[in-house]
PDB file of C-alpha atoms in Angstrom:
ATOM      1  CA  MET R 370      75.462   8.116 -16.557  1.00 41.00           C
ATOM      2  CA  ASP R 371      73.227  10.716 -17.157  1.00 42.00           C
ATOM      3  CA  ALA R 372      70.255  11.919 -15.405  1.00 40.00           C
ATOM      4  CA  SER R 373      67.719   9.652 -17.833  1.00 42.00           C
ATOM      5  CA  ALA R 374      70.192   6.636 -16.836  1.00 43.00           C
ATOM      6  CA  LYS R 375      69.618   7.207 -13.382  1.00 42.00           C
ATOM      7  CA  PRO R 376      69.192   4.880 -11.018  1.00 43.00           C
ATOM      8  CA  GLN R 377      65.164   5.531  -9.971  1.00 45.00           C
ATOM      9  CA  HIS R 378      64.088   4.560  -5.835  1.00 45.00           C
ATOM     10  CA  VAL R 379      62.426   0.805  -6.358  1.00 46.00           C
ATOM     11  CA  LYS R 380      59.278   1.058  -4.800  1.00 50.00           C
ATOM     12  CA  LEU R 381      58.217  -1.331  -2.030  1.00 54.00           C
ATOM     13  CA  VAL R 382      54.851  -2.835  -2.950  1.00 59.00           C
ATOM     14  CA  PRO R 383      52.454  -1.618   0.048  1.00 65.00           C
ATOM     15  CA  GLU R 384      50.660  -3.870   2.144  1.00 73.00           C
ATOM     16  CA  ILE R 385      46.995  -4.834   2.019  1.00 79.00           C
ATOM     17  CA  ALA R 386      44.310  -6.347   3.928  1.00 86.00           C
ATOM     18  CA  ARG R 387      44.518  -9.937   2.843  1.00 86.00           C
ATOM     19  CA  PRO R 388      41.127 -11.755   3.015  1.00 93.00           C
ATOM     20  CA  SER R 389      41.508 -15.275   5.602  1.00 95.00           C
ATOM     21  CA  ARG R 390      42.477 -18.245   3.916  1.00 96.00           C
ATOM     22  CA  GLU R 391      39.556 -19.647   4.553  1.00 97.00           C
ATOM     23  CA  GLU R 392      37.586 -16.707   2.714  1.00 97.00           C
ATOM     24  CA  ALA R 393      40.528 -17.364  -0.250  1.00 97.00           C
ATOM     25  CA  GLU R 394      39.638 -21.137   0.048  1.00 98.00           C
ATOM     26  CA  ALA R 395      35.474 -20.080  -0.419  1.00 98.00           C
ATOM     27  CA  ALA R 396      36.580 -17.678  -3.594  1.00 98.00           C
ATOM     28  CA  VAL R 397      37.600 -20.703  -5.159  1.00 98.00           C
ATOM     29  CA  ARG R 398      35.436 -23.398  -4.575  1.00 98.00           C
ATOM     30  CA  THR R 399      33.646 -20.272  -5.778  1.00 98.00           C
ATOM     31  CA  LEU R 400      35.407 -20.018  -9.280  1.00 97.00           C
ATOM     32  CA  ILE R 401      35.337 -23.553  -9.727  1.00 98.00           C
ATOM     33  CA  ALA R 402      31.130 -23.970  -9.228  1.00 98.00           C
ATOM     34  CA  TRP R 403      31.327 -20.735 -12.108  1.00 97.00           C
ATOM     35  CA  ALA R 404      33.104 -22.455 -14.198  1.00 97.00           C
ATOM     36  CA  GLY R 405      30.724 -25.259 -14.407  1.00 98.00           C
ATOM     37  CA  ASP R 406      32.033 -27.954 -11.816  1.00 98.00           C
ATOM     38  CA  ASP R 407      31.421 -29.447  -8.131  1.00 98.00           C
ATOM     39  CA  PRO R 408      33.409 -28.174  -5.463  1.00 97.00           C
ATOM     40  CA  THR R 409      31.927 -31.028  -3.518  1.00 97.00           C
ATOM     41  CA  ARG R 410      33.067 -33.983  -5.777  1.00 97.00           C
ATOM     42  CA  GLU R 411      35.562 -36.430  -3.861  1.00 97.00           C
ATOM     43  CA  GLY R 412      38.570 -34.959  -7.263  1.00 97.00           C
ATOM     44  CA  LEU R 413      37.729 -31.524  -5.622  1.00 98.00           C
ATOM     45  CA  LEU R 414      37.593 -31.568  -1.916  1.00 97.00           C
ATOM     46  CA  GLU R 415      40.939 -30.955  -1.645  1.00 98.00           C
ATOM     47  CA  THR R 416      41.331 -28.777  -4.249  1.00 98.00           C
ATOM     48  CA  PRO R 417      41.059 -25.112  -2.455  1.00 98.00           C
ATOM     49  CA  HIS R 418      42.706 -25.704   0.054  1.00 98.00           C
ATOM     50  CA  ARG R 419      45.978 -27.066  -2.406  1.00 98.00           C
ATOM     51  CA  VAL R 420      45.248 -23.716  -4.603  1.00 98.00           C
ATOM     52  CA  THR R 421      45.759 -21.474  -1.511  1.00 97.00           C
ATOM     53  CA  LYS R 422      49.093 -22.821  -0.844  1.00 97.00           C
ATOM     54  CA  ALA R 423      50.410 -22.832  -4.497  1.00 97.00           C
ATOM     55  CA  TYR R 424      49.893 -18.922  -4.560  1.00 97.00           C
ATOM     56  CA  ARG R 425      51.338 -18.867  -1.054  1.00 95.00           C
ATOM     57  CA  GLU R 426      54.311 -20.311  -3.379  1.00 96.00           C
ATOM     58  CA  PHE R 427      53.538 -18.729  -6.710  1.00 96.00           C
ATOM     59  CA  PHE R 428      53.438 -15.400  -6.079  1.00 97.00           C
ATOM     60  CA  ALA R 429      56.202 -15.042  -2.791  1.00 96.00           C
ATOM     61  CA  GLY R 430      58.019 -11.617  -3.721  1.00 96.00           C
ATOM     62  CA  TYR R 431      55.564 -10.044  -2.806  1.00 95.00           C
ATOM     63  CA  GLY R 432      56.648  -9.719   0.919  1.00 94.00           C
ATOM     64  CA  GLU R 433      60.901 -10.292  -0.255  1.00 95.00           C
ATOM     65  CA  ASP R 434      62.403  -7.005  -1.042  1.00 96.00           C
ATOM     66  CA  ALA R 435      65.513  -6.425  -3.251  1.00 97.00           C
ATOM     67  CA  ARG R 436      67.265  -4.236  -1.088  1.00 95.00           C
ATOM     68  CA  GLU R 437      68.157  -7.165   1.328  1.00 96.00           C
ATOM     69  CA  VAL R 438      69.126  -9.882  -2.022  1.00 97.00           C
ATOM     70  CA  LEU R 439      71.417  -7.153  -3.532  1.00 96.00           C
ATOM     71  CA  HIS R 440      72.868  -5.597  -0.109  1.00 94.00           C
ATOM     72  CA  LYS R 441      75.411  -7.708   0.314  1.00 94.00           C
ATOM     73  CA  THR R 442      78.784  -7.260  -2.190  1.00 93.00           C
ATOM     74  CA  PHE R 443      82.209  -8.004  -2.918  1.00 94.00           C
ATOM     75  CA  LYS R 444      85.134  -5.101  -3.331  1.00 91.00           C
ATOM     76  CA  GLU R 445      87.757  -7.673  -3.487  1.00 85.00           C
ATOM     77  CA  VAL R 446      87.791  -8.813  -7.052  1.00 88.00           C
ATOM     78  CA  GLY R 447      91.489  -8.401  -8.355  1.00 87.00           C
ATOM     79  CA  GLY R 448      90.584  -4.785 -10.000  1.00 87.00           C
ATOM     80  CA  TYR R 449      87.849  -6.542 -12.547  1.00 90.00           C
ATOM     81  CA  ASP R 450      85.875  -4.524 -14.422  1.00 90.00           C
ATOM     82  CA  ASP R 451      84.438  -5.609 -16.722  1.00 95.00           C
ATOM     83  CA  VAL R 452      81.249  -7.342 -17.116  1.00 97.00           C
ATOM     84  CA  VAL R 453      79.719  -9.460 -15.300  1.00 97.00           C
ATOM     85  CA  LEU R 454      76.743 -11.623 -16.953  1.00 97.00           C
ATOM     86  CA  VAL R 455      74.999 -13.662 -16.075  1.00 98.00           C
ATOM     87  CA  ARG R 456      72.223 -15.630 -18.511  1.00 97.00           C
ATOM     88  CA  ASP R 457      69.416 -17.415 -18.772  1.00 97.00           C
ATOM     89  CA  ILE R 458      68.514 -17.288 -15.564  1.00 98.00           C
ATOM     90  CA  PRO R 459      65.174 -19.525 -15.660  1.00 98.00           C
ATOM     91  CA  PHE R 460      61.613 -17.837 -14.906  1.00 98.00           C
ATOM     92  CA  SER R 461      57.699 -18.359 -14.234  1.00 97.00           C
ATOM     93  CA  SER R 462      55.558 -14.768 -12.979  1.00 98.00           C
ATOM     94  CA  HIS R 463      51.952 -15.159 -13.717  1.00 97.00           C
ATOM     95  CA  CYS R 464      50.347 -11.989 -16.249  1.00 96.00           C
ATOM     96  CA  GLU R 465      47.949  -9.452 -14.120  1.00 96.00           C
ATOM     97  CA  HIS R 466      45.023  -9.320 -16.839  1.00 95.00           C
ATOM     98  CA  HIS R 467      44.295 -13.214 -16.643  1.00 93.00           C
ATOM     99  CA  MET R 468      46.145 -14.497 -13.960  1.00 95.00           C
ATOM    100  CA  VAL R 469      48.261 -17.199 -16.429  1.00 95.00           C
ATOM    101  CA  PRO R 470      52.204 -18.131 -16.258  1.00 95.00           C
ATOM    102  CA  PHE R 471      54.394 -16.857 -18.279  1.00 96.00           C
ATOM    103  CA  PHE R 472      58.022 -18.042 -18.500  1.00 97.00           C
ATOM    104  CA  GLY R 473      61.584 -18.267 -20.130  1.00 97.00           C
ATOM    105  CA  LYS R 474      65.039 -16.731 -19.131  1.00 98.00           C
ATOM    106  CA  VAL R 475      66.261 -13.833 -18.025  1.00 98.00           C
ATOM    107  CA  HIS R 476      69.807 -12.327 -19.092  1.00 98.00           C
ATOM    108  CA  ILE R 477      71.688  -9.460 -16.381  1.00 98.00           C
ATOM    109  CA  ALA R 478      74.188  -7.661 -16.918  1.00 98.00           C
ATOM    110  CA  TYR R 479      76.182  -4.888 -15.511  1.00 98.00           C
ATOM    111  CA  LEU R 480      79.152  -3.071 -14.961  1.00 97.00           C
ATOM    112  CA  PRO R 481      81.149  -2.961 -11.312  1.00 95.00           C
ATOM    113  CA  HIS R 482      81.703  -0.319 -10.140  1.00 92.00           C
ATOM    114  CA  ASP R 483      81.116  -0.425  -6.191  1.00 82.00           C
ATOM    115  CA  GLY R 484      82.363  -4.187  -5.754  1.00 89.00           C
ATOM    116  CA  VAL R 485      80.706  -7.218  -7.003  1.00 95.00           C
ATOM    117  CA  VAL R 486      76.908  -9.919  -6.230  1.00 96.00           C
ATOM    118  CA  GLY R 487      77.028 -12.960  -5.585  1.00 95.00           C
ATOM    119  CA  LEU R 488      75.859 -14.394  -8.790  1.00 94.00           C
ATOM    120  CA  SER R 489      73.212 -16.718  -7.466  1.00 96.00           C
ATOM    121  CA  LYS R 490      71.663 -13.180  -6.283  1.00 97.00           C
ATOM    122  CA  LEU R 491      71.179 -12.116  -9.415  1.00 98.00           C
ATOM    123  CA  ALA R 492      68.603 -15.388  -9.663  1.00 98.00           C
ATOM    124  CA  ARG R 493      67.262 -15.150  -6.482  1.00 98.00           C
ATOM    125  CA  LEU R 494      66.372 -11.181  -7.855  1.00 98.00           C
ATOM    126  CA  VAL R 495      64.341 -12.333 -10.953  1.00 98.00           C
ATOM    127  CA  GLU R 496      62.414 -14.474  -8.416  1.00 98.00           C
ATOM    128  CA  VAL R 497      61.660 -11.372  -6.519  1.00 98.00           C
ATOM    129  CA  TYR R 498      59.951  -9.793  -8.567  1.00 98.00           C
ATOM    130  CA  ALA R 499      58.310 -12.827 -11.409  1.00 98.00           C
ATOM    131  CA  ARG R 500      56.725 -14.289  -8.255  1.00 98.00           C
ATOM    132  CA  ARG R 501      54.244 -11.550  -8.529  1.00 97.00           C
ATOM    133  CA  LEU R 502      51.402 -10.583 -10.831  1.00 97.00           C
ATOM    134  CA  GLN R 503      53.158  -9.286 -13.602  1.00 97.00           C
ATOM    135  CA  VAL R 504      54.162  -8.332 -16.878  1.00 97.00           C
ATOM    136  CA  GLN R 505      57.005  -8.466 -18.740  1.00 97.00           C
ATOM    137  CA  GLU R 506      57.747  -4.642 -19.463  1.00 97.00           C
ATOM    138  CA  ASN R 507      56.775  -3.457 -15.426  1.00 98.00           C
ATOM    139  CA  MET R 508      59.409  -6.973 -14.933  1.00 98.00           C
ATOM    140  CA  THR R 509      61.659  -6.153 -16.992  1.00 98.00           C
ATOM    141  CA  ALA R 510      62.119  -2.383 -15.408  1.00 98.00           C
ATOM    142  CA  GLN R 511      61.756  -3.522 -12.128  1.00 98.00           C
ATOM    143  CA  ILE R 512      65.093  -5.845 -12.475  1.00 98.00           C
ATOM    144  CA  ILE R 513      66.992  -3.490 -13.965  1.00 98.00           C
ATOM    145  CA  ASP R 514      65.696  -0.299 -11.487  1.00 98.00           C
ATOM    146  CA  ALA R 515      67.279  -2.540  -8.906  1.00 98.00           C
ATOM    147  CA  VAL R 516      70.852  -3.115  -9.875  1.00 97.00           C
ATOM    148  CA  ASN R 517      70.729   0.476 -10.689  1.00 97.00           C
ATOM    149  CA  GLU R 518      69.732   1.234  -7.122  1.00 96.00           C
ATOM    150  CA  HIS R 519      70.788  -1.374  -5.010  1.00 96.00           C
ATOM    151  CA  LEU R 520      74.695  -2.372  -7.110  1.00 95.00           C
ATOM    152  CA  ASN R 521      75.502   0.680  -8.645  1.00 95.00           C
ATOM    153  CA  PRO R 522      77.093   0.214 -11.653  1.00 97.00           C
ATOM    154  CA  ARG R 523      78.335   1.647 -14.485  1.00 97.00           C
ATOM    155  CA  GLY R 524      76.102   0.404 -16.268  1.00 97.00           C
ATOM    156  CA  ALA R 525      73.026  -2.430 -17.298  1.00 98.00           C
ATOM    157  CA  ALA R 526      71.276  -3.985 -19.068  1.00 98.00           C
ATOM    158  CA  VAL R 527      68.706  -6.510 -18.802  1.00 98.00           C
ATOM    159  CA  MET R 528      66.976  -8.776 -21.152  1.00 98.00           C
ATOM    160  CA  ILE R 529      63.475 -11.339 -20.820  1.00 98.00           C
ATOM    161  CA  GLU R 530      62.179 -14.142 -23.635  1.00 97.00           C
ATOM    162  CA  ALA R 531      58.883 -14.908 -22.466  1.00 97.00           C
ATOM    163  CA  GLU R 532      56.347 -16.893 -24.141  1.00 95.00           C
ATOM    164  CA  HIS R 533      52.948 -15.946 -22.548  1.00 92.00           C
ATOM    165  CA  MET R 534      49.675 -18.377 -21.996  1.00 87.00           C
ATOM    166  CA  CYS R 535      47.243 -15.970 -22.185  1.00 84.00           C
ATOM    167  CA  MET R 536      48.160 -16.386 -25.858  1.00 82.00           C
ATOM    168  CA  SER R 537      48.789 -19.240 -25.913  1.00 77.00           C
ATOM    169  CA  MET R 538      46.104 -20.851 -23.866  1.00 76.00           C
ATOM    170  CA  ARG R 539      43.110 -18.149 -25.174  1.00 72.00           C
ATOM    171  CA  GLY R 540      43.018 -15.631 -27.699  1.00 71.00           C
ATOM    172  CA  VAL R 541      44.892 -16.105 -30.782  1.00 72.00           C
ATOM    173  CA  ARG R 542      46.621 -19.019 -29.261  1.00 75.00           C
ATOM    174  CA  ALA R 543      49.600 -18.437 -31.037  1.00 73.00           C
ATOM    175  CA  HIS R 544      51.995 -21.433 -29.591  1.00 79.00           C
ATOM    176  CA  GLY R 545      55.502 -20.634 -29.161  1.00 79.00           C
ATOM    177  CA  ALA R 546      55.384 -16.814 -29.915  1.00 86.00           C
ATOM    178  CA  LEU R 547      58.184 -14.938 -27.540  1.00 93.00           C
ATOM    179  CA  THR R 548      58.190 -11.427 -26.408  1.00 95.00           C
ATOM    180  CA  ILE R 549      61.019 -10.575 -25.903  1.00 97.00           C
ATOM    181  CA  THR R 550      61.718  -6.630 -23.834  1.00 98.00           C
ATOM    182  CA  GLN R 551      65.287  -4.916 -22.841  1.00 98.00           C
ATOM    183  CA  ARG R 552      66.757  -2.197 -20.870  1.00 98.00           C
ATOM    184  CA  PHE R 553      69.601  -0.514 -20.499  1.00 98.00           C
ATOM    185  CA  THR R 554      71.400   1.856 -18.249  1.00 98.00           C
ATOM    186  CA  GLY R 555      74.513   3.844 -17.602  1.00 98.00           C
ATOM    187  CA  VAL R 556      77.346   3.064 -19.870  1.00 97.00           C
ATOM    188  CA  PHE R 557      74.941   0.204 -22.174  1.00 98.00           C
ATOM    189  CA  ALA R 558      72.431   2.920 -22.753  1.00 97.00           C
ATOM    190  CA  GLU R 559      75.088   5.798 -24.098  1.00 97.00           C
ATOM    191  CA  ASP R 560      78.159   3.077 -25.863  1.00 96.00           C
ATOM    192  CA  ARG R 561      76.291   1.566 -28.990  1.00 96.00           C
ATOM    193  CA  ASN R 562      79.905  -0.993 -29.076  1.00 96.00           C
ATOM    194  CA  GLU R 563      78.309  -1.833 -25.256  1.00 96.00           C
ATOM    195  CA  GLN R 564      74.682  -2.568 -26.472  1.00 96.00           C
ATOM    196  CA  ASP R 565      76.227  -4.711 -29.404  1.00 96.00           C
ATOM    197  CA  ARG R 566      78.961  -6.336 -27.272  1.00 96.00           C
ATOM    198  CA  PHE R 567      76.246  -7.243 -24.538  1.00 97.00           C
ATOM    199  CA  PHE R 568      74.026  -9.015 -27.597  1.00 97.00           C
ATOM    200  CA  ALA R 569      77.327 -10.555 -28.647  1.00 97.00           C
ATOM    201  CA  MET R 570      77.522 -12.188 -25.749  1.00 96.00           C
ATOM    202  CA  LEU R 571      73.984 -13.269 -25.336  1.00 96.00           C
ATOM    203  CA  GLY R 572      74.572 -14.922 -29.224  1.00 91.00           C
ATOM    204  CA  LYS R 573      72.279 -12.613 -30.750  1.00 78.00           C
ATOM    205  CA  ARG R 574      74.927 -10.958 -32.964  1.00 65.00           C
TER     206      ARG R 574
END
């Protein structure tokens, strides 16, 4: 693995002073009124409470740590050292620019070196970063950096395919447009044949 492909330390989100739930609900009522509706009408009375409850779920990733997700690995795998690929991991996130959803699939592959991780942990890793305010490019980098940091593979590959509501619901309203991001490290970055194999396993070539 060359110097440029070495995993970087995965930074944790710094702690911030959170407003109280009452303050958050008041902010929701302000937004409802700003949108042009009456936050005191029957159908909207409980909306601020529901929204803050939903936000706890949407953005649960701020309270999660990739290190805890990937800390346990298995070394007794019969000497297996070829590609491990988990494809089509579904996710939904929220764009940090407009706070509207984007969603799609994540594909993660790595070449084991110090053991393998439980397959479900890769799906949980996606959730750690998806459940934050995000941009797709940064999410791609965060996932592969976490894989490199905590699994120390000989190489890793990540691809994300997503539809962004900030493009389909507003602005150009390009319904169905997909954004694809990818990143390779280690052997996947150095060997084009390994990249081609990754794409072939995804059915992209």
